[in-house]
Amino acid sequence: MQEKIIDFLKKADGFISGEDISGALNISRAAIWKYIQELKKEGYEIVAVPHLGYRLESSPDKLFPHEIQFGLSTKVVGKKIVAYDSLDSTMDIAFDLGMHNAPEGTVVLAEGQSRGRGRLGRNWSSPKGKGIYLSIILRPLSSPSEVSRLTLLTAVAVSEAIKQVTGVSALIKWPNDLLVDDKKIAGILTELNAEVDRVKFVVIGIGINVNTRPDALPEGATSLRGILQGPVSRVELTKEILRQVERRYGELNKHGFAAIAQCWKGLSVTLNKRIKITDPGGMIEGVAVDIDKDGGLLIRKDSGVVVKKTAGDVVRVKS
Ligand code: BT5
């Protein structure tokens, strides 16, 4: 009911009387007053003036599903949102929901994570109320070898959303890092549930340092607040991320990967650089020359041989 009242206040564009809310939602004016007090406790600033009614002055920058969904206008991504104040990792909940047939586009959000994770079980620092930590369930009709495309697609979508909302240009380090001034501002983690030749579902995790103090982050990391010297609306940025992921995912399904790969290349800090790449198979050095149709990185070794990597950690090498 609180969500309905907030939606009402938002759409009102000025004062709305208790009587009007009461009539529309079929609850007593005393009940409305009680809900309004609860909303104030959650951080909504609502003024009440006798004979005029209630007016919403400001909303808290909390990742409540109804805040994200207000004016979101996506068809799939974010139609269902499950939000937590804190949890171990949004990946676990999303994976569990995926196993229980949650619809494509389901989003799991958390204000904070106690065991946020990166690739290979690494830690993702997730201080409460500061960043965006979310996972999206997708059900692509593709083979497991094509899933890396989704990581690259998401990196493009997140970079575009950051640009749209804040004006900041975040570049992409293959496969999953977003960097500003060479410092990591966001990371993407793709996990999948698959049979040998068929993906059942994919969980895409996105972590962004939004209002985190850079000195509270690991070395080599930064936040949007650190760059802009001021706070950024996590609600607006989350909405834009969901919109851009939906847009790019729709594009992938309709037209294939080529146009997205082109955008990725335009944002890449990895291509045409001499790199070392390490994965469980070992380390190779060479020049990153391209990405292939599946999002794999092509590296030309000094011998001239071109090898493809689908995962790994990239380090720049001075040539
Ligand atoms: C990643 O892994 O960059 C993927 C991060 C995905 C996090 C999201 S948050 C929502 C969802 N739920 C989760 O539990 N995870 C996902 P990787 O490339 O392996 O990078 C991990 C490394 O980044 C760590 O070893 C640290 O060095 C560094 N790191 C940790 N926390 C960071 C942060 N907040 N900002 C920047 N770098 C960080």
XYZ file of C-alpha atoms and ligand atoms in Angstrom:
357
model
C 0.000 0.000 0.000
C 2.893 2.381 0.747
C 4.054 1.938 -2.846
C 0.618 2.872 -4.163
C 0.544 6.008 -2.023
C 4.002 7.030 -3.242
C 2.987 6.475 -6.866
C -0.038 8.662 -6.225
C 2.015 11.435 -4.672
C 4.526 11.309 -7.526
C 1.878 11.539 -10.192
C 0.055 14.344 -8.352
C 2.588 17.058 -9.203
C 1.614 19.164 -6.182
C -0.760 18.629 -3.310
C -3.238 15.801 -3.266
C -5.934 15.581 -0.640
C -6.235 12.732 1.814
C -9.794 12.365 0.583
C -8.701 11.771 -3.024
C -6.129 9.165 -1.980
C -8.614 7.531 0.348
C -11.257 7.344 -2.422
C -8.865 5.968 -5.013
C -7.212 3.374 -2.801
C -10.256 2.538 -0.748
C -8.624 3.029 2.647
C -9.462 5.374 5.523
C -7.764 8.755 5.912
C -6.428 7.612 9.274
C -4.772 4.652 7.540
C -3.225 6.989 4.974
C -1.776 9.126 7.740
C -0.239 6.006 9.305
C 1.302 4.933 5.997
C 2.656 8.442 5.453
C 4.422 8.284 8.847
C 6.011 4.966 7.821
C 7.121 6.423 4.501
C 8.742 9.350 6.313
C 10.676 6.853 8.421
C 11.971 5.301 5.186
C 13.335 8.697 4.156
C 10.528 10.191 2.042
C 9.986 13.889 2.723
C 6.252 14.498 2.656
C 4.579 17.694 3.795
C 1.010 17.730 5.075
C -0.977 20.988 4.958
C -4.522 21.222 6.310
C -7.158 21.624 3.545
C -4.562 20.993 0.824
C -3.390 17.494 1.661
C -0.028 15.861 1.080
C 2.876 16.713 -1.190
C 5.996 14.677 -1.889
C 9.092 16.864 -1.513
C 11.792 14.261 -2.092
C 12.393 10.532 -2.243
C 15.326 8.724 -0.593
C 17.982 7.292 -2.899
C 17.123 3.765 -1.851
C 16.810 0.894 -4.263
C 13.175 0.054 -3.516
C 11.584 -1.921 -6.371
C 8.753 0.590 -6.774
C 11.287 3.437 -7.061
C 13.188 1.588 -9.778
C 10.010 0.582 -11.587
C 8.463 4.060 -11.533
C 8.723 5.326 -15.131
C 11.089 2.468 -16.042
C 9.198 1.500 -19.207
C 11.066 -1.733 -19.980
C 9.219 -4.790 -21.257
C 11.348 -7.564 -19.736
C 14.292 -6.414 -17.636
C 13.122 -5.269 -14.209
C 9.476 -6.310 -14.630
C 10.123 -8.384 -11.531
C 12.522 -6.974 -8.932
C 13.466 -8.621 -5.657
C 15.291 -6.282 -3.265
C 17.215 -6.910 -0.059
C 18.663 -4.588 2.513
C 21.707 -6.814 2.827
C 22.594 -10.333 1.815
C 25.607 -12.492 1.000
C 25.486 -12.063 -2.769
C 22.775 -11.175 -5.293
C 24.262 -13.927 -7.500
C 23.149 -16.716 -5.145
C 19.572 -15.464 -4.861
C 19.322 -14.897 -8.625
C 20.717 -18.359 -9.321
C 18.191 -19.897 -6.966
C 15.356 -17.933 -8.602
C 16.642 -19.038 -12.002
C 16.458 -22.672 -10.885
C 12.864 -22.055 -9.805
C 11.756 -20.748 -13.202
C 11.888 -17.020 -12.449
C 11.007 -15.135 -15.635
C 13.646 -13.678 -17.895
C 14.543 -10.162 -16.812
C 14.100 -10.806 -13.077
C 16.410 -8.500 -11.122
C 17.874 -9.078 -7.663
C 19.112 -5.946 -5.888
C 20.855 -5.361 -2.582
C 21.782 -2.245 -0.647
C 24.854 -4.104 0.619
C 26.508 -7.521 0.252
C 28.562 -9.312 2.887
C 30.067 -11.761 0.383
C 29.913 -9.956 -2.928
C 32.035 -11.880 -5.382
C 34.054 -11.378 -8.514
C 35.420 -14.007 -10.879
C 37.206 -17.088 -9.535
C 35.736 -16.509 -6.077
C 37.412 -13.137 -5.649
C 35.859 -10.553 -3.375
C 33.684 -7.625 -4.503
C 33.646 -4.872 -1.925
C 29.976 -3.889 -1.474
C 29.501 -1.253 1.240
C 25.892 -0.675 2.172
C 23.875 2.148 0.625
C 26.785 3.342 -1.501
C 26.987 1.248 -4.638
C 24.733 -0.629 -7.016
C 24.828 -4.395 -6.637
C 22.425 -6.294 -8.837
C 21.953 -9.503 -10.776
C 19.761 -10.034 -13.832
C 18.421 -13.385 -15.001
C 18.447 -13.880 -18.774
C 17.327 -16.922 -20.737
C 19.109 -16.617 -24.087
C 18.518 -19.209 -26.797
C 22.229 -19.725 -27.278
C 24.984 -22.213 -26.693
C 27.319 -21.909 -23.675
C 30.174 -20.796 -25.948
C 28.220 -17.655 -26.871
C 27.643 -16.486 -23.314
C 30.750 -14.251 -23.218
C 28.867 -11.980 -25.592
C 26.522 -11.144 -22.743
C 29.411 -9.955 -20.570
C 30.593 -7.636 -23.331
C 27.043 -6.504 -24.093
C 26.515 -5.661 -20.411
C 29.785 -3.731 -20.248
C 28.611 -1.601 -23.179
C 25.169 -1.130 -21.598
C 26.621 -0.093 -18.218
C 29.096 2.296 -19.827
C 26.260 3.868 -21.823
C 24.070 4.165 -18.717
C 26.872 5.834 -16.731
C 27.429 8.271 -19.595
C 23.724 9.027 -19.916
C 23.133 9.688 -16.213
C 26.431 11.306 -15.159
C 28.301 12.313 -18.321
C 31.292 10.219 -17.184
C 33.006 8.100 -19.868
C 33.814 4.621 -18.574
C 36.010 2.501 -20.827
C 36.098 -1.289 -20.968
C 38.971 -3.583 -20.125
C 38.338 -7.032 -21.544
C 36.328 -8.878 -20.464
C 34.481 -7.371 -17.551
C 36.025 -4.225 -16.037
C 34.815 -0.669 -16.463
C 37.539 1.888 -15.908
C 37.663 5.631 -15.461
C 41.129 7.200 -15.493
C 42.511 3.656 -15.488
C 40.770 2.842 -12.203
C 38.065 0.260 -11.800
C 34.602 1.714 -11.284
C 32.460 -1.324 -12.101
C 32.726 -5.049 -12.626
C 30.536 -7.615 -14.342
C 30.215 -11.271 -13.460
C 28.463 -13.774 -15.718
C 27.455 -17.166 -14.354
C 25.409 -19.751 -16.167
C 23.356 -22.849 -15.745
C 23.683 -24.981 -18.847
C 23.598 -28.382 -20.448
C 26.383 -29.346 -22.867
C 24.909 -27.466 -25.813
C 22.096 -25.402 -24.315
C 21.994 -22.526 -21.857
C 19.188 -22.812 -19.339
C 19.737 -19.387 -17.844
C 22.439 -16.826 -17.273
C 22.888 -14.582 -14.257
C 24.619 -11.295 -14.976
C 25.995 -9.555 -11.899
C 26.781 -5.852 -12.009
C 28.642 -3.991 -9.272
C 29.203 -0.228 -9.544
C 30.964 2.109 -7.134
C 28.569 5.026 -7.078
C 28.701 7.085 -3.880
C 31.457 5.103 -2.190
C 34.412 7.077 -0.833
C 37.398 6.022 -2.960
C 39.515 5.511 0.174
C 36.974 2.882 1.308
C 37.635 0.881 -1.881
C 40.457 -1.505 -2.784
C 43.543 -0.050 -4.386
C 43.101 0.716 -8.049
C 39.374 1.400 -7.656
C 37.367 4.597 -7.913
C 33.740 5.712 -7.656
C 31.482 8.115 -9.506
C 31.346 10.293 -6.411
C 35.139 10.393 -6.340
C 35.208 11.575 -9.945
C 32.317 14.016 -9.821
C 32.978 15.256 -6.270
C 29.273 14.901 -5.543
C 26.556 12.279 -5.080
C 24.874 10.418 -7.948
C 21.317 9.043 -7.863
C 21.618 5.290 -7.562
C 17.928 4.970 -8.449
C 18.327 6.848 -11.751
C 21.491 4.957 -12.644
C 19.923 1.586 -11.848
C 16.921 2.411 -14.051
C 19.142 3.432 -16.936
C 21.221 0.256 -16.610
C 18.091 -1.896 -16.835
C 16.906 0.071 -19.886
C 20.257 -0.191 -21.662
C 20.650 -3.911 -20.906
C 17.174 -4.518 -22.312
C 17.914 -2.428 -25.400
C 21.225 -4.132 -26.146
C 19.897 -7.615 -25.374
C 16.975 -7.025 -27.748
C 19.458 -5.882 -30.387
C 21.555 -9.033 -29.891
C 18.518 -11.287 -30.277
C 17.236 -9.488 -33.354
C 20.358 -8.498 -35.251
C 23.230 -10.522 -33.782
C 26.435 -9.406 -32.102
C 28.148 -7.336 -34.824
C 26.850 -3.843 -33.945
C 27.378 -4.424 -30.216
C 30.923 -5.650 -30.870
C 31.536 -2.453 -32.805
C 30.393 -0.323 -29.844
C 32.503 -2.454 -27.521
C 35.572 -1.850 -29.674
C 34.944 1.897 -29.538
C 35.019 1.732 -25.727
C 37.850 -0.774 -25.336
C 41.141 0.017 -23.618
C 42.459 -3.475 -24.430
C 42.505 -3.612 -28.218
C 45.709 -2.761 -30.070
C 47.685 -2.898 -26.834
C 50.442 -5.249 -25.822
C 49.111 -7.388 -22.993
C 49.745 -10.374 -20.810
C 46.742 -12.562 -20.214
C 46.584 -15.142 -17.466
C 44.033 -17.910 -17.121
C 44.072 -21.336 -15.455
C 45.864 -22.639 -18.589
C 48.826 -20.301 -18.072
C 50.021 -16.939 -19.322
C 50.583 -15.605 -22.820
C 51.853 -12.292 -24.068
C 51.109 -10.492 -27.297
C 49.030 -7.786 -28.909
C 45.252 -7.843 -28.430
C 44.127 -7.545 -32.022
C 40.382 -8.134 -32.004
C 37.364 -9.784 -30.435
C 35.666 -12.606 -32.300
C 31.987 -13.305 -32.938
C 31.588 -14.901 -29.486
C 33.280 -12.088 -27.544
C 36.574 -13.978 -27.171
C 39.812 -11.964 -27.237
C 42.247 -12.598 -30.110
C 45.906 -12.137 -29.212
C 48.707 -12.151 -31.746
C 51.810 -13.631 -30.183
C 55.280 -12.494 -31.278
C 55.516 -15.657 -33.362
C 52.616 -14.318 -35.431
C 50.233 -17.026 -34.207
C 46.831 -15.680 -33.153
C 45.238 -17.332 -30.123
C 41.768 -16.884 -28.717
C 40.979 -16.482 -25.006
C 37.478 -16.684 -23.617
C 38.441 -15.799 -20.032
C 41.397 -14.477 -18.107
C 42.994 -11.469 -16.461
C 44.583 -8.887 -18.694
C 47.558 -6.742 -17.739
C 48.976 -4.020 -19.987
C 52.627 -4.454 -20.940
C 54.777 -1.534 -22.041
C 55.905 -2.173 -25.613
C 34.495 -8.507 -11.116
O 35.312 -9.568 -10.813
O 34.877 -7.408 -11.437
C 33.013 -8.817 -11.023
C 32.327 -8.033 -9.960
C 30.852 -8.319 -9.918
C 30.204 -7.760 -8.690
C 28.706 -7.899 -8.736
S 27.925 -7.005 -7.469
C 26.418 -7.756 -7.809
C 26.728 -9.214 -8.088
N 26.754 -9.963 -6.847
C 27.995 -10.430 -6.587
O 28.300 -11.119 -5.588
N 28.829 -10.067 -7.577
C 28.169 -9.319 -8.603
P 36.882 -9.596 -11.005
O 37.257 -9.164 -12.389
O 37.297 -10.957 -10.570
O 37.431 -8.482 -10.027
C 37.545 -8.709 -8.660
C 38.690 -7.828 -8.163
O 38.304 -6.437 -8.213
C 39.047 -8.074 -6.707
O 40.000 -9.089 -6.601
C 39.583 -6.718 -6.241
O 40.943 -6.589 -6.626
C 38.808 -5.725 -7.089
N 37.661 -5.175 -6.366
C 36.942 -5.683 -5.335
N 35.940 -4.887 -4.997
C 35.995 -3.821 -5.823
C 35.214 -2.657 -5.985
N 34.125 -2.405 -5.255
N 35.596 -1.784 -6.939
C 36.660 -1.991 -7.734
N 37.438 -3.080 -7.644
C 37.104 -3.991 -6.694
